[in-house]
Amino acid sequence: MDRRHLKQFLTPKNGLSAPRMGAAFAVVLCLSGCHHGPTPEFPDWVGRYMQQEPARDGTNAYTGYAHAAEEAEANGRKYLDMVSFYPAQRASAMKLTEGALATLKAAASEKCSFDFQPGNPFKAPSHQRGWRLLGRDLVWKIQEAIQVNDFGTAVENANLATKFGFDISGGGATDASLGLAIANEARQAIAPAMDRMDAAQLGSLAEGTTRALDSKPDLSETIEHEHENMLESVQVIQDAYRNESLDVLRQNLGPDARSSVEFLDELHRKDYSKRPQYFADFAAEADSEANWMKSVSDKPAIDRVSTPEPKFSSERPWKKFSKELFSSLKPLLTMNDATLARTRLLILESLILQQVKTSGSAPKDLSQFAESLKTDPYTGKPFIYGSDGADYHVYSVGEDFRDDGGETDETFTQPDLKLEKED
């Protein structure tokens, strides 16, 4: 309602006295968006907090990985989104992505620095569909080589998959989850064949996996990138609020976030000074969550238990938003623990088996191995190890931090965590 129509409505002929006219005029103005001061400023959250990417010298593997993903996505057709494959479908998918896989292989010889850009939480991250299919290609190649006892080719592809997976774990949380999954699947494919390899092949597996592990980005880098994604989420919600396009949030977050969306709708009618503060407090939660993660990311899992997590009010109006958009980092810590433990175990078992095949007996202890290699990421202490001639056992105590004598389940995960190979 514009002022001309308001004036016509609020005239004595409508039966309103002057004081009552003034009060009605103020009410209508407030209902149409009035506030008690100047238009507030809303921060640019991503611009304020985003870290400057380091300068890069020489060739970066990430560039080749990105090109490989684009090739795979251009040629992969229906296979990009498939979860399970019949043998004929697998063969077809591998044929379509031959060129992309060659691009990836050439890139993997270079050092990788992830070219990260924060992304809209409601859009699919760049390159991940192509990377997922290429990761599957490499695992299939490992499996096919093992079936014909071509362990050299199996080792070559396992090392490539591990390097590639660890390299792309330097992005945000979803990049890291995908990268660790690729490295895990490659290890699960190669580990059962280790007993059948000769000493040279075991040495190549240990050497390639060690190089990949040494180049793995520090988890704090991934956490910082995910912090930027979290702030991008704050920005997207702030923009939806300011543009009065809250249906975007309803469509993408579903009924579970209804109360938080309704609060935003009501925020338009609150004191103007409270509007930016809502988003400042929302962003502060992202900061607290990410800073806590960074503070514990390099600690053994057992020490994280005693490090208090940040506490947030259960009544905070953005609670449903943070539940949906800030929840990727804790599962990543758990996944990283298991991946790190089993990757170290793969290297150790490759070297131990190599010694068994060359000398006839396993090492008496782990003293000959580097401290970083024999350390259990769950406890910060050495893996459990014992040997008797050519027989040996080595394992992690796992998430319960207790030595259960090597007892484990069909997933090799609990109570103790072991490499995915039969004893």
PDB file of C-alpha atoms in Angstrom, residues 34-234:
ATOM      1  CA  CYS A  34       9.180  -0.623   8.670  1.00  0.00           C
ATOM      2  CA  HIS A  35      12.184  -0.810  10.975  1.00  0.00           C
ATOM      3  CA  HIS A  36      13.486   1.426  13.717  1.00  0.00           C
ATOM      4  CA  GLY A  37      16.565   2.749  12.001  1.00  0.00           C
ATOM      5  CA  PRO A  38      18.663   2.655   8.849  1.00  0.00           C
ATOM      6  CA  THR A  39      18.896  -0.469   6.680  1.00  0.00           C
ATOM      7  CA  PRO A  40      21.338  -2.802   8.460  1.00  0.00           C
ATOM      8  CA  GLU A  41      24.506  -4.099   6.833  1.00  0.00           C
ATOM      9  CA  PHE A  42      24.822  -7.823   6.227  1.00  0.00           C
ATOM     10  CA  PRO A  43      28.365  -9.214   6.021  1.00  0.00           C
ATOM     11  CA  ASP A  44      29.808 -11.109   3.082  1.00  0.00           C
ATOM     12  CA  TRP A  45      30.644 -14.250   5.019  1.00  0.00           C
ATOM     13  CA  VAL A  46      32.681 -16.052   2.397  1.00  0.00           C
ATOM     14  CA  GLY A  47      34.594 -12.934   1.388  1.00  0.00           C
ATOM     15  CA  ARG A  48      35.385 -12.140   5.009  1.00  0.00           C
ATOM     16  CA  TYR A  49      36.714 -15.534   6.036  1.00  0.00           C
ATOM     17  CA  MET A  50      37.883 -17.344   2.906  1.00  0.00           C
ATOM     18  CA  GLN A  51      41.552 -18.252   3.050  1.00  0.00           C
ATOM     19  CA  GLN A  52      43.881 -17.203   0.270  1.00  0.00           C
ATOM     20  CA  GLU A  53      44.992 -20.198  -1.738  1.00  0.00           C
ATOM     21  CA  PRO A  54      48.788 -20.618  -1.751  1.00  0.00           C
ATOM     22  CA  ALA A  55      50.744 -19.811  -4.882  1.00  0.00           C
ATOM     23  CA  ARG A  56      51.573 -22.888  -6.915  1.00  0.00           C
ATOM     24  CA  ASP A  57      54.747 -23.564  -8.849  1.00  0.00           C
ATOM     25  CA  GLY A  58      54.993 -25.996 -11.741  1.00  0.00           C
ATOM     26  CA  THR A  59      52.427 -28.567 -12.802  1.00  0.00           C
ATOM     27  CA  ASN A  60      49.585 -29.365 -10.436  1.00  0.00           C
ATOM     28  CA  ALA A  61      48.007 -32.822 -10.510  1.00  0.00           C
ATOM     29  CA  TYR A  62      44.662 -31.260  -9.630  1.00  0.00           C
ATOM     30  CA  THR A  63      44.416 -29.700 -13.094  1.00  0.00           C
ATOM     31  CA  GLY A  64      44.709 -33.132 -14.715  1.00  0.00           C
ATOM     32  CA  TYR A  65      42.270 -34.649 -12.246  1.00  0.00           C
ATOM     33  CA  ALA A  66      39.731 -31.943 -13.109  1.00  0.00           C
ATOM     34  CA  HIS A  67      40.192 -32.576 -16.842  1.00  0.00           C
ATOM     35  CA  ALA A  68      39.846 -36.320 -16.278  1.00  0.00           C
ATOM     36  CA  ALA A  69      36.570 -35.781 -14.406  1.00  0.00           C
ATOM     37  CA  GLU A  70      35.249 -33.578 -17.211  1.00  0.00           C
ATOM     38  CA  GLU A  71      36.150 -36.233 -19.796  1.00  0.00           C
ATOM     39  CA  ALA A  72      34.497 -38.956 -17.725  1.00  0.00           C
ATOM     40  CA  GLU A  73      31.367 -36.865 -17.220  1.00  0.00           C
ATOM     41  CA  ALA A  74      31.181 -36.087 -20.943  1.00  0.00           C
ATOM     42  CA  ASN A  75      31.538 -39.743 -21.974  1.00  0.00           C
ATOM     43  CA  GLY A  76      30.304 -41.772 -19.015  1.00  0.00           C
ATOM     44  CA  ARG A  77      26.603 -41.543 -19.872  1.00  0.00           C
ATOM     45  CA  LYS A  78      24.247 -43.478 -17.587  1.00  0.00           C
ATOM     46  CA  TYR A  79      27.144 -45.096 -15.732  1.00  0.00           C
ATOM     47  CA  LEU A  80      27.962 -41.882 -13.876  1.00  0.00           C
ATOM     48  CA  ASP A  81      25.054 -42.343 -11.480  1.00  0.00           C
ATOM     49  CA  MET A  82      24.856 -46.114 -11.265  1.00  0.00           C
ATOM     50  CA  VAL A  83      25.649 -47.831  -7.982  1.00  0.00           C
ATOM     51  CA  SER A  84      25.856 -51.494  -9.007  1.00  0.00           C
ATOM     52  CA  PHE A  85      27.061 -52.921 -12.306  1.00  0.00           C
ATOM     53  CA  TYR A  86      26.622 -56.153 -14.220  1.00  0.00           C
ATOM     54  CA  PRO A  87      29.841 -57.393 -15.875  1.00  0.00           C
ATOM     55  CA  ALA A  88      28.757 -56.108 -19.302  1.00  0.00           C
ATOM     56  CA  GLN A  89      27.936 -52.681 -17.868  1.00  0.00           C
ATOM     57  CA  ARG A  90      31.276 -52.558 -16.104  1.00  0.00           C
ATOM     58  CA  ALA A  91      33.116 -53.364 -19.344  1.00  0.00           C
ATOM     59  CA  SER A  92      31.141 -50.697 -21.199  1.00  0.00           C
ATOM     60  CA  ALA A  93      31.823 -48.056 -18.553  1.00  0.00           C
ATOM     61  CA  MET A  94      35.558 -48.826 -18.596  1.00  0.00           C
ATOM     62  CA  LYS A  95      35.631 -48.543 -22.382  1.00  0.00           C
ATOM     63  CA  LEU A  96      33.916 -45.152 -22.334  1.00  0.00           C
ATOM     64  CA  THR A  97      36.353 -43.733 -19.772  1.00  0.00           C
ATOM     65  CA  GLU A  98      39.639 -45.065 -21.183  1.00  0.00           C
ATOM     66  CA  GLY A  99      40.764 -41.609 -22.273  1.00  0.00           C
ATOM     67  CA  ALA A 100      39.775 -39.980 -18.970  1.00  0.00           C
ATOM     68  CA  LEU A 101      41.663 -42.642 -17.027  1.00  0.00           C
ATOM     69  CA  ALA A 102      44.786 -42.031 -19.136  1.00  0.00           C
ATOM     70  CA  THR A 103      44.500 -38.310 -18.300  1.00  0.00           C
ATOM     71  CA  LEU A 104      44.180 -39.153 -14.596  1.00  0.00           C
ATOM     72  CA  LYS A 105      47.182 -41.485 -14.687  1.00  0.00           C
ATOM     73  CA  ALA A 106      49.382 -38.827 -16.300  1.00  0.00           C
ATOM     74  CA  ALA A 107      48.288 -36.238 -13.727  1.00  0.00           C
ATOM     75  CA  ALA A 108      48.977 -38.503 -10.739  1.00  0.00           C
ATOM     76  CA  SER A 109      52.723 -38.351 -11.339  1.00  0.00           C
ATOM     77  CA  GLU A 110      52.654 -34.707 -10.233  1.00  0.00           C
ATOM     78  CA  LYS A 111      52.255 -33.176  -6.806  1.00  0.00           C
ATOM     79  CA  CYS A 112      48.678 -32.135  -6.047  1.00  0.00           C
ATOM     80  CA  SER A 113      47.371 -28.928  -4.508  1.00  0.00           C
ATOM     81  CA  PHE A 114      43.573 -28.926  -4.428  1.00  0.00           C
ATOM     82  CA  ASP A 115      42.128 -25.875  -6.199  1.00  0.00           C
ATOM     83  CA  PHE A 116      39.246 -25.425  -3.784  1.00  0.00           C
ATOM     84  CA  GLN A 117      36.299 -23.071  -4.155  1.00  0.00           C
ATOM     85  CA  PRO A 118      33.413 -23.111  -1.656  1.00  0.00           C
ATOM     86  CA  GLY A 119      30.178 -24.358  -3.187  1.00  0.00           C
ATOM     87  CA  ASN A 120      26.460 -23.736  -2.853  1.00  0.00           C
ATOM     88  CA  PRO A 121      25.169 -26.413  -0.445  1.00  0.00           C
ATOM     89  CA  PHE A 122      22.184 -27.101  -2.697  1.00  0.00           C
ATOM     90  CA  LYS A 123      24.249 -27.851  -5.812  1.00  0.00           C
ATOM     91  CA  ALA A 124      26.316 -30.932  -6.608  1.00  0.00           C
ATOM     92  CA  PRO A 125      30.072 -30.403  -6.053  1.00  0.00           C
ATOM     93  CA  SER A 126      32.252 -30.116  -9.147  1.00  0.00           C
ATOM     94  CA  HIS A 127      33.977 -33.190 -10.617  1.00  0.00           C
ATOM     95  CA  GLN A 128      32.697 -35.742  -8.126  1.00  0.00           C
ATOM     96  CA  ARG A 129      30.555 -37.768 -10.530  1.00  0.00           C
ATOM     97  CA  GLY A 130      33.525 -38.213 -12.861  1.00  0.00           C
ATOM     98  CA  TRP A 131      35.956 -38.951 -10.035  1.00  0.00           C
ATOM     99  CA  ARG A 132      33.610 -41.559  -8.578  1.00  0.00           C
ATOM    100  CA  LEU A 133      33.398 -43.431 -11.885  1.00  0.00           C
ATOM    101  CA  LEU A 134      37.168 -43.236 -12.434  1.00  0.00           C
ATOM    102  CA  GLY A 135      37.746 -44.585  -8.928  1.00  0.00           C
ATOM    103  CA  ARG A 136      35.502 -47.525  -9.783  1.00  0.00           C
ATOM    104  CA  ASP A 137      37.469 -48.069 -12.990  1.00  0.00           C
ATOM    105  CA  LEU A 138      40.686 -48.428 -11.025  1.00  0.00           C
ATOM    106  CA  VAL A 139      39.174 -50.880  -8.544  1.00  0.00           C
ATOM    107  CA  TRP A 140      37.800 -52.975 -11.417  1.00  0.00           C
ATOM    108  CA  LYS A 141      41.248 -53.016 -12.997  1.00  0.00           C
ATOM    109  CA  ILE A 142      42.739 -54.256  -9.724  1.00  0.00           C
ATOM    110  CA  GLN A 143      40.154 -57.022  -9.482  1.00  0.00           C
ATOM    111  CA  GLU A 144      40.583 -58.094 -13.108  1.00  0.00           C
ATOM    112  CA  ALA A 145      44.369 -58.247 -12.778  1.00  0.00           C
ATOM    113  CA  ILE A 146      44.150 -60.354  -9.618  1.00  0.00           C
ATOM    114  CA  GLN A 147      41.800 -62.811 -11.330  1.00  0.00           C
ATOM    115  CA  VAL A 148      44.533 -63.629 -13.865  1.00  0.00           C
ATOM    116  CA  ASN A 149      47.360 -63.483 -11.272  1.00  0.00           C
ATOM    117  CA  ASP A 150      48.791 -60.309 -12.841  1.00  0.00           C
ATOM    118  CA  PHE A 151      49.836 -58.893  -9.475  1.00  0.00           C
ATOM    119  CA  GLY A 152      52.179 -56.321 -10.968  1.00  0.00           C
ATOM    120  CA  THR A 153      49.303 -54.604 -12.784  1.00  0.00           C
ATOM    121  CA  ALA A 154      47.099 -54.931  -9.701  1.00  0.00           C
ATOM    122  CA  VAL A 155      49.742 -53.202  -7.575  1.00  0.00           C
ATOM    123  CA  GLU A 156      50.221 -50.458 -10.159  1.00  0.00           C
ATOM    124  CA  ASN A 157      46.516 -49.627 -10.183  1.00  0.00           C
ATOM    125  CA  ALA A 158      46.210 -49.892  -6.405  1.00  0.00           C
ATOM    126  CA  ASN A 159      49.028 -47.384  -5.967  1.00  0.00           C
ATOM    127  CA  LEU A 160      47.453 -45.071  -8.553  1.00  0.00           C
ATOM    128  CA  ALA A 161      44.028 -45.252  -6.903  1.00  0.00           C
ATOM    129  CA  THR A 162      45.501 -44.578  -3.459  1.00  0.00           C
ATOM    130  CA  LYS A 163      47.481 -41.554  -4.675  1.00  0.00           C
ATOM    131  CA  PHE A 164      44.468 -40.181  -6.544  1.00  0.00           C
ATOM    132  CA  GLY A 165      42.107 -40.765  -3.616  1.00  0.00           C
ATOM    133  CA  PHE A 166      44.390 -39.139  -1.081  1.00  0.00           C
ATOM    134  CA  ASP A 167      45.071 -36.195  -3.402  1.00  0.00           C
ATOM    135  CA  ILE A 168      41.413 -35.279  -3.805  1.00  0.00           C
ATOM    136  CA  SER A 169      40.840 -35.624  -0.058  1.00  0.00           C
ATOM    137  CA  GLY A 170      42.307 -32.121   0.207  1.00  0.00           C
ATOM    138  CA  GLY A 171      39.046 -30.455  -0.861  1.00  0.00           C
ATOM    139  CA  GLY A 172      35.965 -30.076   1.312  1.00  0.00           C
ATOM    140  CA  ALA A 173      34.303 -32.801   3.375  1.00  0.00           C
ATOM    141  CA  THR A 174      32.513 -34.474   0.462  1.00  0.00           C
ATOM    142  CA  ASP A 175      35.692 -34.425  -1.647  1.00  0.00           C
ATOM    143  CA  ALA A 176      37.582 -35.980   1.251  1.00  0.00           C
ATOM    144  CA  SER A 177      34.917 -38.632   1.848  1.00  0.00           C
ATOM    145  CA  LEU A 178      35.027 -39.601  -1.819  1.00  0.00           C
ATOM    146  CA  GLY A 179      38.832 -39.619  -1.925  1.00  0.00           C
ATOM    147  CA  LEU A 180      39.146 -41.762   1.193  1.00  0.00           C
ATOM    148  CA  ALA A 181      36.471 -44.121  -0.146  1.00  0.00           C
ATOM    149  CA  ILE A 182      38.464 -44.605  -3.366  1.00  0.00           C
ATOM    150  CA  ALA A 183      41.653 -45.335  -1.411  1.00  0.00           C
ATOM    151  CA  ASN A 184      39.728 -47.718   0.866  1.00  0.00           C
ATOM    152  CA  GLU A 185      38.155 -49.636  -2.016  1.00  0.00           C
ATOM    153  CA  ALA A 186      41.535 -50.011  -3.731  1.00  0.00           C
ATOM    154  CA  ARG A 187      43.047 -51.397  -0.519  1.00  0.00           C
ATOM    155  CA  GLN A 188      40.116 -53.782  -0.002  1.00  0.00           C
ATOM    156  CA  ALA A 189      40.634 -55.070  -3.544  1.00  0.00           C
ATOM    157  CA  ILE A 190      44.402 -55.627  -3.271  1.00  0.00           C
ATOM    158  CA  ALA A 191      44.784 -56.823   0.336  1.00  0.00           C
ATOM    159  CA  PRO A 192      43.371 -60.355  -0.073  1.00  0.00           C
ATOM    160  CA  ALA A 193      45.959 -61.052  -2.803  1.00  0.00           C
ATOM    161  CA  MET A 194      49.021 -60.018  -0.796  1.00  0.00           C
ATOM    162  CA  ASP A 195      49.910 -63.539   0.348  1.00  0.00           C
ATOM    163  CA  ARG A 196      50.181 -64.613  -3.305  1.00  0.00           C
ATOM    164  CA  MET A 197      52.555 -61.813  -4.316  1.00  0.00           C
ATOM    165  CA  ASP A 198      56.307 -62.194  -4.549  1.00  0.00           C
ATOM    166  CA  ALA A 199      58.744 -60.076  -2.557  1.00  0.00           C
ATOM    167  CA  ALA A 200      59.281 -57.529  -5.359  1.00  0.00           C
ATOM    168  CA  GLN A 201      55.545 -56.965  -5.830  1.00  0.00           C
ATOM    169  CA  LEU A 202      55.047 -56.522  -2.080  1.00  0.00           C
ATOM    170  CA  GLY A 203      57.907 -54.028  -2.047  1.00  0.00           C
ATOM    171  CA  SER A 204      56.289 -52.059  -4.903  1.00  0.00           C
ATOM    172  CA  LEU A 205      52.957 -52.021  -3.057  1.00  0.00           C
ATOM    173  CA  ALA A 206      54.601 -50.762   0.134  1.00  0.00           C
ATOM    174  CA  GLU A 207      56.622 -48.132  -1.723  1.00  0.00           C
ATOM    175  CA  GLY A 208      53.692 -46.786  -3.767  1.00  0.00           C
ATOM    176  CA  THR A 209      51.329 -46.700  -0.811  1.00  0.00           C
ATOM    177  CA  THR A 210      53.958 -44.945   1.319  1.00  0.00           C
ATOM    178  CA  ARG A 211      54.417 -42.247  -1.326  1.00  0.00           C
ATOM    179  CA  ALA A 212      50.663 -41.760  -1.519  1.00  0.00           C
ATOM    180  CA  LEU A 213      50.357 -41.566   2.265  1.00  0.00           C
ATOM    181  CA  ASP A 214      53.229 -39.088   2.501  1.00  0.00           C
ATOM    182  CA  SER A 215      51.470 -36.824  -0.009  1.00  0.00           C
ATOM    183  CA  LYS A 216      48.067 -37.055   1.700  1.00  0.00           C
ATOM    184  CA  PRO A 217      46.878 -33.544   2.649  1.00  0.00           C
ATOM    185  CA  ASP A 218      46.741 -32.756   6.331  1.00  0.00           C
ATOM    186  CA  LEU A 219      43.204 -33.091   7.653  1.00  0.00           C
ATOM    187  CA  SER A 220      43.321 -29.503   8.923  1.00  0.00           C
ATOM    188  CA  GLU A 221      43.402 -28.358   5.277  1.00  0.00           C
ATOM    189  CA  THR A 222      40.188 -30.235   4.554  1.00  0.00           C
ATOM    190  CA  ILE A 223      38.586 -28.839   7.700  1.00  0.00           C
ATOM    191  CA  GLU A 224      39.471 -25.283   6.682  1.00  0.00           C
ATOM    192  CA  HIS A 225      37.950 -25.861   3.253  1.00  0.00           C
ATOM    193  CA  GLU A 226      34.800 -27.288   4.805  1.00  0.00           C
ATOM    194  CA  HIS A 227      34.717 -24.257   7.105  1.00  0.00           C
ATOM    195  CA  GLU A 228      34.488 -22.149   3.953  1.00  0.00           C
ATOM    196  CA  ASN A 229      31.651 -24.361   2.720  1.00  0.00           C
ATOM    197  CA  MET A 230      29.844 -23.829   6.025  1.00  0.00           C
ATOM    198  CA  LEU A 231      30.178 -20.070   5.694  1.00  0.00           C
ATOM    199  CA  GLU A 232      28.973 -20.325   2.107  1.00  0.00           C
ATOM    200  CA  SER A 233      25.878 -22.044   3.533  1.00  0.00           C
ATOM    201  CA  VAL A 234      25.341 -19.125   5.919  1.00  0.00           C
TER     202      VAL A 234
END
